[in-house]
Amino acid sequence: MFYASRQVVEIGDGVLIEHGKTEGVVEHILESNAALIEWGLKPNGEFGILIKTAPFGLVFWQIENFHDPIIFVKRSQ
């Protein structure tokens, strides 16, 4: 799975969502229908990542969200 900037998504990555307003950290990568089902999400082929954020907790963000893409900031150490 890749960010819009073409870097590979990795667990622990620092990212921004909500048009760059909210910081988060990649906790899980969901790139199969089985992974979506495991997390209680609808298996509709719209894959993404679970991001831990301070204001919202754990949120699912679709990787193919063209209107509000996940912005890669940095790799974890």
Short mmCIF file of N, CA, C and O in Angstrom, two decimals:
data_model
loop_
_atom_site.label_atom_id
_atom_site.label_comp_id
_atom_site.label_asym_id
_atom_site.label_seq_id
_atom_site.Cartn_x
_atom_site.Cartn_y
_atom_site.Cartn_z
N MET A 1 0.85 -1.16 0.00
CA MET A 1 0.00 0.00 0.00
C MET A 1 0.90 1.23 0.00
O MET A 1 1.94 1.24 0.66
N PHE A 2 0.48 2.26 -0.74
CA PHE A 2 1.29 3.46 -0.91
C PHE A 2 0.49 4.72 -0.58
O PHE A 2 -0.71 4.78 -0.82
N TYR A 3 1.19 5.73 -0.08
CA TYR A 3 0.61 7.06 0.08
C TYR A 3 0.51 7.71 -1.29
O TYR A 3 1.15 7.26 -2.25
N ALA A 4 -0.24 8.80 -1.39
CA ALA A 4 -0.35 9.54 -2.65
C ALA A 4 1.03 10.02 -3.12
O ALA A 4 1.28 10.14 -4.32
N SER A 5 1.95 10.25 -2.18
CA SER A 5 3.31 10.69 -2.52
C SER A 5 4.21 9.54 -2.94
O SER A 5 5.38 9.75 -3.21
N ARG A 6 3.66 8.31 -3.00
CA ARG A 6 4.30 7.09 -3.48
C ARG A 6 5.24 6.41 -2.48
O ARG A 6 5.90 5.43 -2.82
N GLN A 7 5.35 6.90 -1.24
CA GLN A 7 6.10 6.17 -0.23
C GLN A 7 5.24 4.97 0.21
O GLN A 7 4.02 5.04 0.25
N VAL A 8 5.91 3.89 0.57
CA VAL A 8 5.23 2.70 1.07
C VAL A 8 4.70 2.99 2.48
O VAL A 8 5.40 3.58 3.30
N VAL A 9 3.46 2.58 2.75
CA VAL A 9 2.88 2.73 4.09
C VAL A 9 3.50 1.70 5.02
O VAL A 9 3.57 0.52 4.68
N GLU A 10 3.95 2.14 6.19
CA GLU A 10 4.51 1.24 7.20
C GLU A 10 3.90 1.56 8.55
O GLU A 10 3.58 2.72 8.85
N ILE A 11 3.74 0.51 9.37
CA ILE A 11 3.24 0.71 10.73
C ILE A 11 4.23 1.60 11.48
O ILE A 11 5.44 1.43 11.37
N GLY A 12 3.69 2.56 12.21
CA GLY A 12 4.52 3.50 12.96
C GLY A 12 4.77 4.81 12.25
O GLY A 12 5.30 5.75 12.85
N ASP A 13 4.38 4.91 10.97
CA ASP A 13 4.57 6.16 10.23
C ASP A 13 3.79 7.31 10.86
O ASP A 13 2.64 7.13 11.29
N GLY A 14 4.39 8.48 10.88
CA GLY A 14 3.69 9.69 11.26
C GLY A 14 2.97 10.23 10.04
O GLY A 14 3.55 10.32 8.95
N VAL A 15 1.67 10.56 10.20
CA VAL A 15 0.86 11.03 9.08
C VAL A 15 -0.03 12.19 9.50
O VAL A 15 -0.18 12.47 10.69
N LEU A 16 -0.62 12.83 8.51
CA LEU A 16 -1.62 13.87 8.73
C LEU A 16 -2.89 13.49 7.98
O LEU A 16 -2.82 12.99 6.86
N ILE A 17 -4.04 13.74 8.62
CA ILE A 17 -5.34 13.54 7.97
C ILE A 17 -6.17 14.81 8.16
O ILE A 17 -5.70 15.76 8.78
N GLU A 18 -7.36 14.82 7.65
CA GLU A 18 -8.25 15.98 7.70
C GLU A 18 -7.59 17.20 7.05
O GLU A 18 -7.48 18.25 7.65
N HIS A 19 -7.14 17.00 5.83
CA HIS A 19 -6.49 18.08 5.06
C HIS A 19 -5.29 18.66 5.80
O HIS A 19 -5.06 19.87 5.78
N GLY A 20 -4.53 17.79 6.48
CA GLY A 20 -3.32 18.21 7.17
C GLY A 20 -3.53 18.78 8.55
O GLY A 20 -2.58 19.24 9.18
N LYS A 21 -4.74 18.74 9.09
CA LYS A 21 -5.03 19.34 10.39
C LYS A 21 -4.78 18.42 11.58
O LYS A 21 -4.55 18.88 12.68
N THR A 22 -4.86 17.10 11.37
CA THR A 22 -4.79 16.16 12.48
C THR A 22 -3.61 15.21 12.31
O THR A 22 -3.49 14.54 11.30
N GLU A 23 -2.75 15.16 13.34
CA GLU A 23 -1.60 14.26 13.34
C GLU A 23 -2.00 12.88 13.83
O GLU A 23 -2.90 12.75 14.67
N GLY A 24 -1.33 11.87 13.31
CA GLY A 24 -1.60 10.52 13.75
C GLY A 24 -0.44 9.60 13.45
O GLY A 24 0.56 9.99 12.83
N VAL A 25 -0.60 8.35 13.90
CA VAL A 25 0.41 7.32 13.69
C VAL A 25 -0.28 6.08 13.13
O VAL A 25 -1.33 5.67 13.64
N VAL A 26 0.29 5.50 12.09
CA VAL A 26 -0.27 4.29 11.49
C VAL A 26 -0.15 3.14 12.48
O VAL A 26 0.94 2.81 12.92
N GLU A 27 -1.29 2.54 12.82
CA GLU A 27 -1.34 1.41 13.76
C GLU A 27 -1.50 0.07 13.04
O GLU A 27 -0.93 -0.92 13.46
N HIS A 28 -2.33 0.04 11.98
CA HIS A 28 -2.60 -1.19 11.24
C HIS A 28 -2.84 -0.85 9.77
O HIS A 28 -3.38 0.21 9.46
N ILE A 29 -2.47 -1.78 8.91
CA ILE A 29 -2.70 -1.64 7.47
C ILE A 29 -3.75 -2.67 7.09
O ILE A 29 -3.57 -3.86 7.33
N LEU A 30 -4.85 -2.21 6.50
CA LEU A 30 -5.96 -3.09 6.12
C LEU A 30 -6.05 -3.12 4.60
O LEU A 30 -6.62 -2.22 3.99
N GLU A 31 -5.47 -4.16 3.99
CA GLU A 31 -5.42 -4.22 2.53
C GLU A 31 -6.04 -5.49 1.97
O GLU A 31 -5.69 -5.92 0.87
N SER A 32 -7.00 -6.05 2.72
CA SER A 32 -7.76 -7.19 2.21
C SER A 32 -9.15 -7.16 2.82
O SER A 32 -9.36 -6.55 3.88
N ASN A 33 -10.10 -7.82 2.16
CA ASN A 33 -11.44 -7.90 2.72
C ASN A 33 -11.43 -8.62 4.06
O ASN A 33 -12.17 -8.27 4.98
N ALA A 34 -10.58 -9.64 4.20
CA ALA A 34 -10.47 -10.37 5.46
C ALA A 34 -10.03 -9.45 6.60
O ALA A 34 -10.55 -9.53 7.72
N ALA A 35 -9.08 -8.55 6.33
CA ALA A 35 -8.62 -7.60 7.35
C ALA A 35 -9.73 -6.63 7.73
O ALA A 35 -9.89 -6.29 8.91
N LEU A 36 -10.51 -6.18 6.75
CA LEU A 36 -11.64 -5.29 7.05
C LEU A 36 -12.64 -5.98 7.96
O LEU A 36 -13.10 -5.41 8.95
N ILE A 37 -12.98 -7.21 7.63
CA ILE A 37 -13.94 -7.99 8.43
C ILE A 37 -13.41 -8.18 9.85
O ILE A 37 -14.17 -8.04 10.82
N GLU A 38 -12.13 -8.49 9.97
CA GLU A 38 -11.52 -8.70 11.29
C GLU A 38 -11.71 -7.48 12.19
O GLU A 38 -11.87 -7.62 13.40
N TRP A 39 -11.68 -6.29 11.61
CA TRP A 39 -11.84 -5.05 12.37
C TRP A 39 -13.28 -4.56 12.40
O TRP A 39 -13.56 -3.45 12.84
N GLY A 40 -14.20 -5.38 11.91
CA GLY A 40 -15.62 -5.01 11.97
C GLY A 40 -16.04 -4.00 10.92
O GLY A 40 -17.05 -3.31 11.09
N LEU A 41 -15.29 -3.92 9.83
CA LEU A 41 -15.61 -2.98 8.76
C LEU A 41 -16.23 -3.72 7.59
O LEU A 41 -16.03 -4.93 7.42
N LYS A 42 -16.96 -3.02 6.77
CA LYS A 42 -17.62 -3.60 5.61
C LYS A 42 -16.58 -4.02 4.57
O LYS A 42 -15.76 -3.20 4.14
N PRO A 43 -16.63 -5.27 4.13
CA PRO A 43 -15.65 -5.75 3.13
C PRO A 43 -16.04 -5.31 1.72
O PRO A 43 -16.58 -6.06 0.93
N ASN A 44 -15.77 -4.04 1.41
CA ASN A 44 -16.21 -3.47 0.14
C ASN A 44 -15.05 -3.16 -0.81
O ASN A 44 -15.24 -2.48 -1.81
N GLY A 45 -13.85 -3.62 -0.47
CA GLY A 45 -12.72 -3.38 -1.35
C GLY A 45 -12.10 -2.00 -1.21
O GLY A 45 -11.16 -1.68 -1.92
N GLU A 46 -12.61 -1.19 -0.31
CA GLU A 46 -12.05 0.14 -0.07
C GLU A 46 -11.08 0.04 1.10
O GLU A 46 -11.46 0.19 2.26
N PHE A 47 -9.83 -0.25 0.79
CA PHE A 47 -8.83 -0.53 1.80
C PHE A 47 -8.22 0.74 2.35
O PHE A 47 -8.32 1.82 1.76
N GLY A 48 -7.55 0.62 3.49
CA GLY A 48 -6.94 1.79 4.10
C GLY A 48 -6.12 1.41 5.31
O GLY A 48 -5.66 0.27 5.44
N ILE A 49 -5.96 2.38 6.20
CA ILE A 49 -5.15 2.16 7.39
C ILE A 49 -5.88 2.65 8.62
O ILE A 49 -6.74 3.53 8.55
N LEU A 50 -5.54 2.04 9.76
CA LEU A 50 -6.04 2.51 11.04
C LEU A 50 -4.99 3.43 11.61
O LEU A 50 -3.80 3.08 11.70
N ILE A 51 -5.42 4.63 11.96
CA ILE A 51 -4.52 5.67 12.42
C ILE A 51 -4.91 6.06 13.85
O ILE A 51 -6.08 6.35 14.11
N LYS A 52 -3.93 6.08 14.75
CA LYS A 52 -4.17 6.52 16.11
C LYS A 52 -3.96 8.03 16.17
O LYS A 52 -2.89 8.52 15.82
N THR A 53 -5.02 8.75 16.61
CA THR A 53 -4.96 10.20 16.71
C THR A 53 -5.37 10.62 18.11
O THR A 53 -6.16 9.94 18.76
N ALA A 54 -4.86 11.75 18.57
CA ALA A 54 -5.21 12.23 19.91
C ALA A 54 -6.70 12.61 20.01
O ALA A 54 -7.36 12.21 20.95
N PRO A 55 -7.24 13.36 19.04
CA PRO A 55 -8.63 13.79 19.24
C PRO A 55 -9.68 12.70 19.01
O PRO A 55 -10.77 12.78 19.57
N PHE A 56 -9.37 11.68 18.21
CA PHE A 56 -10.39 10.71 17.83
C PHE A 56 -10.13 9.29 18.29
O PHE A 56 -11.00 8.43 18.19
N GLY A 57 -8.94 8.98 18.74
CA GLY A 57 -8.58 7.59 19.04
C GLY A 57 -8.15 6.90 17.76
O GLY A 57 -7.44 7.47 16.94
N LEU A 58 -8.64 5.69 17.54
CA LEU A 58 -8.28 4.91 16.37
C LEU A 58 -9.31 5.13 15.26
O LEU A 58 -10.50 4.90 15.46
N VAL A 59 -8.85 5.62 14.11
CA VAL A 59 -9.76 5.89 12.99
C VAL A 59 -9.30 5.14 11.74
O VAL A 59 -8.11 4.93 11.53
N PHE A 60 -10.28 4.75 10.92
CA PHE A 60 -9.99 4.11 9.64
C PHE A 60 -10.02 5.19 8.57
O PHE A 60 -10.97 5.97 8.49
N TRP A 61 -8.97 5.25 7.75
CA TRP A 61 -8.90 6.23 6.66
C TRP A 61 -8.59 5.48 5.38
O TRP A 61 -7.61 4.76 5.30
N GLN A 62 -9.42 5.67 4.38
CA GLN A 62 -9.21 4.99 3.10
C GLN A 62 -7.97 5.53 2.41
O GLN A 62 -7.77 6.74 2.34
N ILE A 63 -7.17 4.64 1.90
CA ILE A 63 -5.93 5.04 1.23
C ILE A 63 -6.22 5.73 -0.10
O ILE A 63 -5.46 6.57 -0.54
N GLU A 64 -7.34 5.42 -0.71
CA GLU A 64 -7.70 6.02 -2.00
C GLU A 64 -8.64 7.20 -1.87
O GLU A 64 -9.42 7.50 -2.76
N ASN A 65 -8.59 7.92 -0.75
CA ASN A 65 -9.44 9.09 -0.54
C ASN A 65 -8.81 10.28 -1.27
O ASN A 65 -7.94 10.96 -0.73
N PHE A 66 -9.24 10.52 -2.48
CA PHE A 66 -8.63 11.55 -3.31
C PHE A 66 -8.96 12.96 -2.83
O PHE A 66 -8.22 13.90 -3.08
N HIS A 67 -10.08 13.12 -2.12
CA HIS A 67 -10.49 14.44 -1.64
C HIS A 67 -9.76 14.84 -0.37
O HIS A 67 -9.65 16.02 -0.07
N ASP A 68 -9.27 13.87 0.38
CA ASP A 68 -8.54 14.14 1.63
C ASP A 68 -7.53 13.02 1.86
O ASP A 68 -7.71 12.16 2.72
N PRO A 69 -6.44 13.00 1.07
CA PRO A 69 -5.47 11.91 1.18
C PRO A 69 -4.69 11.94 2.49
O PRO A 69 -4.56 12.99 3.13
N ILE A 70 -4.19 10.79 2.88
CA ILE A 70 -3.30 10.69 4.02
C ILE A 70 -1.96 11.28 3.61
O ILE A 70 -1.41 10.92 2.58
N ILE A 71 -1.44 12.18 4.42
CA ILE A 71 -0.17 12.84 4.11
C ILE A 71 0.94 12.20 4.94
O ILE A 71 0.89 12.21 6.17
N PHE A 72 1.91 11.61 4.26
CA PHE A 72 3.07 11.02 4.94
C PHE A 72 3.95 12.13 5.49
O PHE A 72 4.27 13.09 4.80
N VAL A 73 4.35 11.99 6.78
CA VAL A 73 5.21 12.99 7.42
C VAL A 73 6.59 12.42 7.71
O VAL A 73 7.59 13.00 7.33
N LYS A 74 6.62 11.25 8.41
CA LYS A 74 7.93 10.70 8.77
C LYS A 74 7.81 9.23 9.13
O LYS A 74 6.75 8.75 9.48
N ARG A 75 8.95 8.54 9.03
CA ARG A 75 9.04 7.14 9.45
C ARG A 75 9.31 7.09 10.94
O ARG A 75 9.97 7.98 11.50
N SER A 76 8.83 6.02 11.58
CA SER A 76 9.16 5.83 13.00
C SER A 76 10.62 5.47 13.12
O SER A 76 11.25 4.98 12.19
N GLN A 77 11.17 5.71 14.26
CA GLN A 77 12.61 5.46 14.48
C GLN A 77 12.85 4.01 14.77
O GLN A 77 12.28 3.34 15.44
#
